[in-house]
Coordinates of C-alpha atoms in Angstrom, one line a residue:
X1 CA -213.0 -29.0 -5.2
X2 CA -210.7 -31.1 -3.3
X3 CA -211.5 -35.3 -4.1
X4 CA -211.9 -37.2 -1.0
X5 CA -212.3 -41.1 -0.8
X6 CA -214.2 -44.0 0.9
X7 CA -213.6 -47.7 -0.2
X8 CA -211.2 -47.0 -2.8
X9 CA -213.6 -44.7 -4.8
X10 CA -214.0 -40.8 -5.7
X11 CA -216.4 -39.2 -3.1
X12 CA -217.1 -35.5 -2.4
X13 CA -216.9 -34.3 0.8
X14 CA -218.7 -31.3 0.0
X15 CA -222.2 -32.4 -1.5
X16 CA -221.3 -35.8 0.7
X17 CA -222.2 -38.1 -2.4
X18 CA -219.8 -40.3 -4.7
X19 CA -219.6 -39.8 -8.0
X20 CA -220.2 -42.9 -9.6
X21 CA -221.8 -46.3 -7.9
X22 CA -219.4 -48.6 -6.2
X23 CA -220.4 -51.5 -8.4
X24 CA -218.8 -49.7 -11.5
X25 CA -218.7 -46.5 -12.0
X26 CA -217.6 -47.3 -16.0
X27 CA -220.7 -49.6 -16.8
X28 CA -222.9 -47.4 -14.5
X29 CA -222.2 -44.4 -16.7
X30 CA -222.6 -46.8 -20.0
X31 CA -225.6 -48.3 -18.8
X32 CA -227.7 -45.2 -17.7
X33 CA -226.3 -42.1 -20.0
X34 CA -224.7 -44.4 -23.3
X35 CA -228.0 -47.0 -22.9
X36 CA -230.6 -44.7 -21.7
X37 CA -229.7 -42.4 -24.5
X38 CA -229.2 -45.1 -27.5
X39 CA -226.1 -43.4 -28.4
X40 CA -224.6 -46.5 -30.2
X41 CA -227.1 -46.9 -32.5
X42 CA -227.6 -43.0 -33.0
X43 CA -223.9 -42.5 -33.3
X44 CA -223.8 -45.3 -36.2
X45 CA -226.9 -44.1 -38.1
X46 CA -225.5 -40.1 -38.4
X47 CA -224.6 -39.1 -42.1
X48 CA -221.1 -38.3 -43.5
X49 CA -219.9 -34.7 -41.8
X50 CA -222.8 -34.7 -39.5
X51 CA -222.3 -33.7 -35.8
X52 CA -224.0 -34.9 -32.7
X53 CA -224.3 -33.2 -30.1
X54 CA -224.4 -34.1 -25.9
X55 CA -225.4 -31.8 -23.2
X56 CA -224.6 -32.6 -19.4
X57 CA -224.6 -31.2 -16.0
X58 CA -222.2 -32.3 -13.6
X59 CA -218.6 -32.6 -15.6
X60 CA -217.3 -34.2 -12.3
X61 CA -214.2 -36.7 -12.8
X62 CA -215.3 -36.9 -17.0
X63 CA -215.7 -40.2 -17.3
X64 CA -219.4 -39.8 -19.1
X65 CA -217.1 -37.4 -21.8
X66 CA -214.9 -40.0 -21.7
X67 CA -217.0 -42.7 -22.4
X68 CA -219.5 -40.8 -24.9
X69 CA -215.8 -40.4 -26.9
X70 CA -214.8 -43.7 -27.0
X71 CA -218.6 -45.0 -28.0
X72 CA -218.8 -42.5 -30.8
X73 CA -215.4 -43.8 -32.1
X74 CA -216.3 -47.7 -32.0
X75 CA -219.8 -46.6 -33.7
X76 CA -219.9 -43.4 -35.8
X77 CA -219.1 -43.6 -39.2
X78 CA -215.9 -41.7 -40.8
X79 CA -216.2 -37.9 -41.4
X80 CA -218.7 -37.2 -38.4
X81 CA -217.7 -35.5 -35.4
X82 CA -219.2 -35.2 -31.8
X83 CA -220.4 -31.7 -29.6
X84 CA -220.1 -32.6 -25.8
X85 CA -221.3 -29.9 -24.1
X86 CA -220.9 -30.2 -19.9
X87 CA -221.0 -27.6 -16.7
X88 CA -219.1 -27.8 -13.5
X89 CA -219.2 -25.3 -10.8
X90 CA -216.8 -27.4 -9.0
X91 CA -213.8 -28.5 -10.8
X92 CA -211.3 -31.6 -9.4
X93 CA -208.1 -30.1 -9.4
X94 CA -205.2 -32.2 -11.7
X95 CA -203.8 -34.4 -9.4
X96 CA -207.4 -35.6 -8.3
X97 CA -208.9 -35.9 -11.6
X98 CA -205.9 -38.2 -12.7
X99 CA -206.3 -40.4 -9.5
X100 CA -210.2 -41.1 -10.1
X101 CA -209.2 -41.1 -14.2
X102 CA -206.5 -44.4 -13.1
X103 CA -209.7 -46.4 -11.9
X104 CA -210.1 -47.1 -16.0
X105 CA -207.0 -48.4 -17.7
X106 CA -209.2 -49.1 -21.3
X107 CA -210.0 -45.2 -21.2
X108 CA -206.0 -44.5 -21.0
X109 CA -205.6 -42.6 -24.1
X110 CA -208.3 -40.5 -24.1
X111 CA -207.6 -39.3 -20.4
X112 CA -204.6 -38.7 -21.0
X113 CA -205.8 -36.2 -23.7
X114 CA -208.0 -34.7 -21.0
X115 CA -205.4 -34.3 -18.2
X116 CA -203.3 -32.4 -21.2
X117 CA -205.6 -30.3 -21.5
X118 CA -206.9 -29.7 -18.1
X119 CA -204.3 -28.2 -16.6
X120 CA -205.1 -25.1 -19.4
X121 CA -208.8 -24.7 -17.5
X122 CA -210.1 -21.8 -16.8
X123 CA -213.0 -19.7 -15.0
X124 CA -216.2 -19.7 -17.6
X125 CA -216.1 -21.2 -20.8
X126 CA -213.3 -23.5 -22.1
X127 CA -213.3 -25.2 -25.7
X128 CA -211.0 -28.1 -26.6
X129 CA -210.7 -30.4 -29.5
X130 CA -209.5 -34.5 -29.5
X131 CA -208.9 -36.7 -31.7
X132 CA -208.0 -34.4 -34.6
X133 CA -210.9 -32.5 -34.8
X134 CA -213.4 -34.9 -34.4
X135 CA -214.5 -34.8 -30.9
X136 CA -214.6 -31.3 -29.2
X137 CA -215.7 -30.1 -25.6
X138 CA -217.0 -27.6 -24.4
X139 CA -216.9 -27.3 -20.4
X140 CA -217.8 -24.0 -18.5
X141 CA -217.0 -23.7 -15.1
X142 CA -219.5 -22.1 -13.6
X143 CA -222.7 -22.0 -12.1
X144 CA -225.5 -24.4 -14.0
X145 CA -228.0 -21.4 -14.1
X146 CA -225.5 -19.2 -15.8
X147 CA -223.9 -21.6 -18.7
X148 CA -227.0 -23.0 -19.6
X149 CA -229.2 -20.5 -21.2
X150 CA -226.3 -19.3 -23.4
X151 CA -226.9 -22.6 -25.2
X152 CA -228.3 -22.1 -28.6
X153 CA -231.9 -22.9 -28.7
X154 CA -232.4 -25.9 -30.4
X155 CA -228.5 -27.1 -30.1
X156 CA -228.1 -30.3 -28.1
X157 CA -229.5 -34.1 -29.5
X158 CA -229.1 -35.9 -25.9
X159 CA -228.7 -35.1 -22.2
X160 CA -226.7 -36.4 -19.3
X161 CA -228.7 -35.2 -16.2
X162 CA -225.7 -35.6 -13.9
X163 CA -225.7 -33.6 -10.7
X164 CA -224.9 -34.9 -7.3
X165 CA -228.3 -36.7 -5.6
X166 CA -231.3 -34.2 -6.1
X167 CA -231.6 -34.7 -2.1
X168 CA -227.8 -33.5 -2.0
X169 CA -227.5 -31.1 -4.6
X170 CA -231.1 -29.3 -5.5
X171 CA -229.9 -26.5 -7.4
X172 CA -228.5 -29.0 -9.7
X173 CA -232.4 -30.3 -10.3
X174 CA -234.5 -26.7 -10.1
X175 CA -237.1 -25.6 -12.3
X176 CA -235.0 -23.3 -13.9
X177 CA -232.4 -25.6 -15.1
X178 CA -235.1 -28.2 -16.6
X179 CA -236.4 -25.1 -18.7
X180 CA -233.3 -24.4 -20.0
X181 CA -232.2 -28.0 -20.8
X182 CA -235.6 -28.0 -22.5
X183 CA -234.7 -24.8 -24.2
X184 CA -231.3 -26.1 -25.5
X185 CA -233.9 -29.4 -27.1
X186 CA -235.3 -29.7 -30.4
X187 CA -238.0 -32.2 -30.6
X188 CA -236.7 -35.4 -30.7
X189 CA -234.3 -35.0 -28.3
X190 CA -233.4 -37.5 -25.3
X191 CA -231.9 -37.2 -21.5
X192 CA -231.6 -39.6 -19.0
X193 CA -230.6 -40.0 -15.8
X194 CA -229.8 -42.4 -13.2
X195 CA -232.3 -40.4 -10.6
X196 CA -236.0 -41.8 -10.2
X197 CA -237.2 -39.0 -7.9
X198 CA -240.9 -38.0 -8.3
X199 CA -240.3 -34.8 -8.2
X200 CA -237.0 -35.1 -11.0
X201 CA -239.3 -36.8 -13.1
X202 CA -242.6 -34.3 -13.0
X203 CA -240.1 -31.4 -13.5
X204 CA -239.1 -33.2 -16.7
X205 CA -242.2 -33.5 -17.9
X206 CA -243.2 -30.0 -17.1
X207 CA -240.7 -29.1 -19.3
X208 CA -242.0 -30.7 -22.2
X209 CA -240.4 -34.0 -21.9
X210 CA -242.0 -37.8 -22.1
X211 CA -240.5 -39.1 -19.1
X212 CA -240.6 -43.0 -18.0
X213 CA -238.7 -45.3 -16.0
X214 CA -236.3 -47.9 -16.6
X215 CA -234.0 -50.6 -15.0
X216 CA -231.3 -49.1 -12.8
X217 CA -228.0 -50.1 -12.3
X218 CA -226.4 -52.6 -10.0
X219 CA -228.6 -51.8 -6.4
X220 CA -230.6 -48.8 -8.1
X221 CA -233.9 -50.1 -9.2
X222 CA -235.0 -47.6 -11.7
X223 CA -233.5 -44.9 -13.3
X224 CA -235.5 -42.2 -15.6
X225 CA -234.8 -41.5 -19.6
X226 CA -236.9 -39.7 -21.6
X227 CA -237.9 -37.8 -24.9
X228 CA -238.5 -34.1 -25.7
X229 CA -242.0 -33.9 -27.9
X230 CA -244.0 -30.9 -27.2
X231 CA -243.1 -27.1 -27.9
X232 CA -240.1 -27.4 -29.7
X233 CA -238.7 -27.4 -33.1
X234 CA -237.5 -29.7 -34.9
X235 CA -233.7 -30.2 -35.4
X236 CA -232.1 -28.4 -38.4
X237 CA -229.4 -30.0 -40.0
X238 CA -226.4 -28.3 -39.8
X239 CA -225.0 -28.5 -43.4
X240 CA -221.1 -28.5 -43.7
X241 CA -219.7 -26.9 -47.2
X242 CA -217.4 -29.9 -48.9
X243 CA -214.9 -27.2 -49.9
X244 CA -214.0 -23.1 -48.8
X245 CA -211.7 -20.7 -49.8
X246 CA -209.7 -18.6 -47.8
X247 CA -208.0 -15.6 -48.4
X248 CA -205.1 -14.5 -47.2
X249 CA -202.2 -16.6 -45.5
X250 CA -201.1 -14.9 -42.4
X251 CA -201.9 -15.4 -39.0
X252 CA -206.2 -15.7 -39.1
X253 CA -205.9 -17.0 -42.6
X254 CA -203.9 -19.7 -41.7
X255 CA -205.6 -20.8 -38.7
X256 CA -208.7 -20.3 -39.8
X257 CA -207.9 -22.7 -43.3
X258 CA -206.4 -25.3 -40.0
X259 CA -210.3 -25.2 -38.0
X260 CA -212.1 -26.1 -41.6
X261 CA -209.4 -28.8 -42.1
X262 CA -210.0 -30.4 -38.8
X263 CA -213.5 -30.4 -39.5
X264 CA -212.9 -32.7 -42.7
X265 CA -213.3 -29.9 -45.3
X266 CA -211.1 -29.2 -48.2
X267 CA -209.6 -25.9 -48.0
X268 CA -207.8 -23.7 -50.8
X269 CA -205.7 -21.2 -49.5
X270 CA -205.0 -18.2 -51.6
X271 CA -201.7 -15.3 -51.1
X272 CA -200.5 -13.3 -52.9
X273 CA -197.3 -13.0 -51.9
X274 CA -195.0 -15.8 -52.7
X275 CA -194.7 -17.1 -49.0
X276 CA -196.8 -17.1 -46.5
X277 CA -197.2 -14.6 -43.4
X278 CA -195.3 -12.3 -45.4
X279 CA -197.7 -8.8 -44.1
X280 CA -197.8 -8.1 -40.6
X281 CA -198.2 -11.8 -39.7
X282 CA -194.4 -12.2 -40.6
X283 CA -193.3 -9.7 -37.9
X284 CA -190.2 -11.8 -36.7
X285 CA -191.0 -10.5 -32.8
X286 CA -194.5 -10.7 -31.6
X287 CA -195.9 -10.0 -28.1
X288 CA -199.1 -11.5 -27.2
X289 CA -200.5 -8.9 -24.3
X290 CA -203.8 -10.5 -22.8
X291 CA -205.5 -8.4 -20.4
X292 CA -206.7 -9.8 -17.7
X293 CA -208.5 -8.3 -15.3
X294 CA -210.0 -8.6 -11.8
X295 CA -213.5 -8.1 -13.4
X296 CA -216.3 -10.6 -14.4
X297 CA -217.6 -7.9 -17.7
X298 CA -217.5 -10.0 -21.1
X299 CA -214.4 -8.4 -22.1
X300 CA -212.5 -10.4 -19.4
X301 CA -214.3 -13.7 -19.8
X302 CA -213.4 -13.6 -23.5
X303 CA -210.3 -12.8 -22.8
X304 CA -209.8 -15.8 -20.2
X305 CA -211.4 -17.9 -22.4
X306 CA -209.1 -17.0 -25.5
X307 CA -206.0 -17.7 -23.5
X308 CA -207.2 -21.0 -22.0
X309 CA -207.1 -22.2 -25.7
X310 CA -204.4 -20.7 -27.1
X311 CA -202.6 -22.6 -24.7
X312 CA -204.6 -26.1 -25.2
X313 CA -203.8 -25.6 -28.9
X314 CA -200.4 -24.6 -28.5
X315 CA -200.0 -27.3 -26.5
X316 CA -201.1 -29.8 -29.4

């Protein structure tokens, strides 16, 4: 999607909505989704090599990712990591994302990080990692009612409800996609949203969450947040292992000893050869054939998605 503007700030011409309020879009997104949410306080309380994870629809310019990472590094404690989970049928282009990004010198850093990664996008599901492991995305481009039942059941600990205005963007605010938001919940788990429709807020609750109002910001009275508490399970902890072995130091072994690592676990590699890569891993001229194809079958999404991050990460 091509960015268009109107007083200075990010609008789209398409859905003919900004994307954050002219007031500011940084304490906008900190009040409603970081506030709404009580991500500070959730972030500090998680316990060592614990993961939280965010769900949202509407990626748009970021700046919710952006400001979910920099909240969980002020608050969570060492040796946790955060899951940010978003979908975006329309992606900004580079140059536009780093115009609207330049609106917020304090997030700098950590949009630079984005922009690096970015330009590696492609259709479907991407996955990149920040901050050396600890904060990883997950963004698929494409349609909300395709990306979101592949969520795990269960998976996500707090929603961004994000779209463009329900009155602009429906799709973005169906039925469907509240059931599988709802589906993606456990039972203690949180959205919000800086929409107050009636009809936003009864499809909530038909979904199984307790839905109430709360202070908007800056000229928007009320926003909604709310709680998931009937027909789900609870969350399961995921359990991390303090220590793995891996065997075998070629290619896989070695990258998959580098994942666990950036997770925080201790890893013991084991070869038997006296350096490593010394099988077929060691081949001093590899190829790497991907192949792509004008198809939309699993085969070529994996594929697409495979080489979108073997690029990110060579890139790192």
């Amino acid at each position: 999607m091509t960015l268009a503007w109107q007083n200075g700030q990010p609008y789209s011409a398409h859905f003919g909505d900004v994307y954050f309020s002219a007031d500011s879009g940084l304490h906008e997104k900190r009040h409603v989704f970081l506030q709404g949410n009580h991500l500070a306080e959730r972030f500090a309380a998680l316990a060592p090599s614990e993961s939280f994870a965010v769900g949202e629809t509407g990626f748009g310019t970021g700046l919710n990712f952006l400001c979910a990472w920099q909240c969980f590094e002020h608050c969570a404690p060492a040796a946790t990591s955060l899951d940010f989970f978003s979908v975006e049928a329309f992606p900004l282009n580079e140059n536009d994302l780093r115009a609207a990004l330049a609106l917020w010198p304090e997030l700098q850093p950590s949009a630079e990080a984005l922009l690096q990664a970015w330009r590696r996008r492609v259709p479907g599901w991407n996955r990149w990692t920040f901050a050396h492991g600890k904060i990883r995305l997950t963004l698929a481009l494409c349609d909300v009612n395709l990306a979101l039942p592949q969520l795990p059941q269960g998976c996500i600990d707090a929603w961004f409800l994000d779209g463009f205005s329900p009155a602009k963007n429906p799709a973005m605010w169906s039925e469907a996609v509240f059931n599988a938001v709802a589906q993606a919940s456990h039972r203690t788990t949180t959205c919000a949203t800086y929409s107050s429709a009636g009809w936003v807020r009864r499809g909530l609750q038909q979904a199984g969450f307790n839905v109430e109002k709360a202070t908007g910001f800056g000229h928007k009275r009320e926003m909604l947040r709310g709680i998931r508490v009937t027909s789900a399970p609870p969350k399961i902890p995921q359990q991390q292992p303090p220590d793995v072995i891996v065997i075998g130091g070629g290619l896989a072994g070695c990258a998959s000893a580098y994942a666990l690592a950036q997770r925080g676990i201790a890893v013991t590699l084991l070869e038997v050869s006296p350096q490593l890569a010394a099988g077929a891993s060691g081949n001093p001229r590899g190829i790497l054939h991907a192949r792509f194809g004008a198809g939309n079958d699993p085969l070529h999404r994996f594929v697409l998605a495979a080489y979108g991050y073997t690029l990110a990460w060579l890139d790192q």
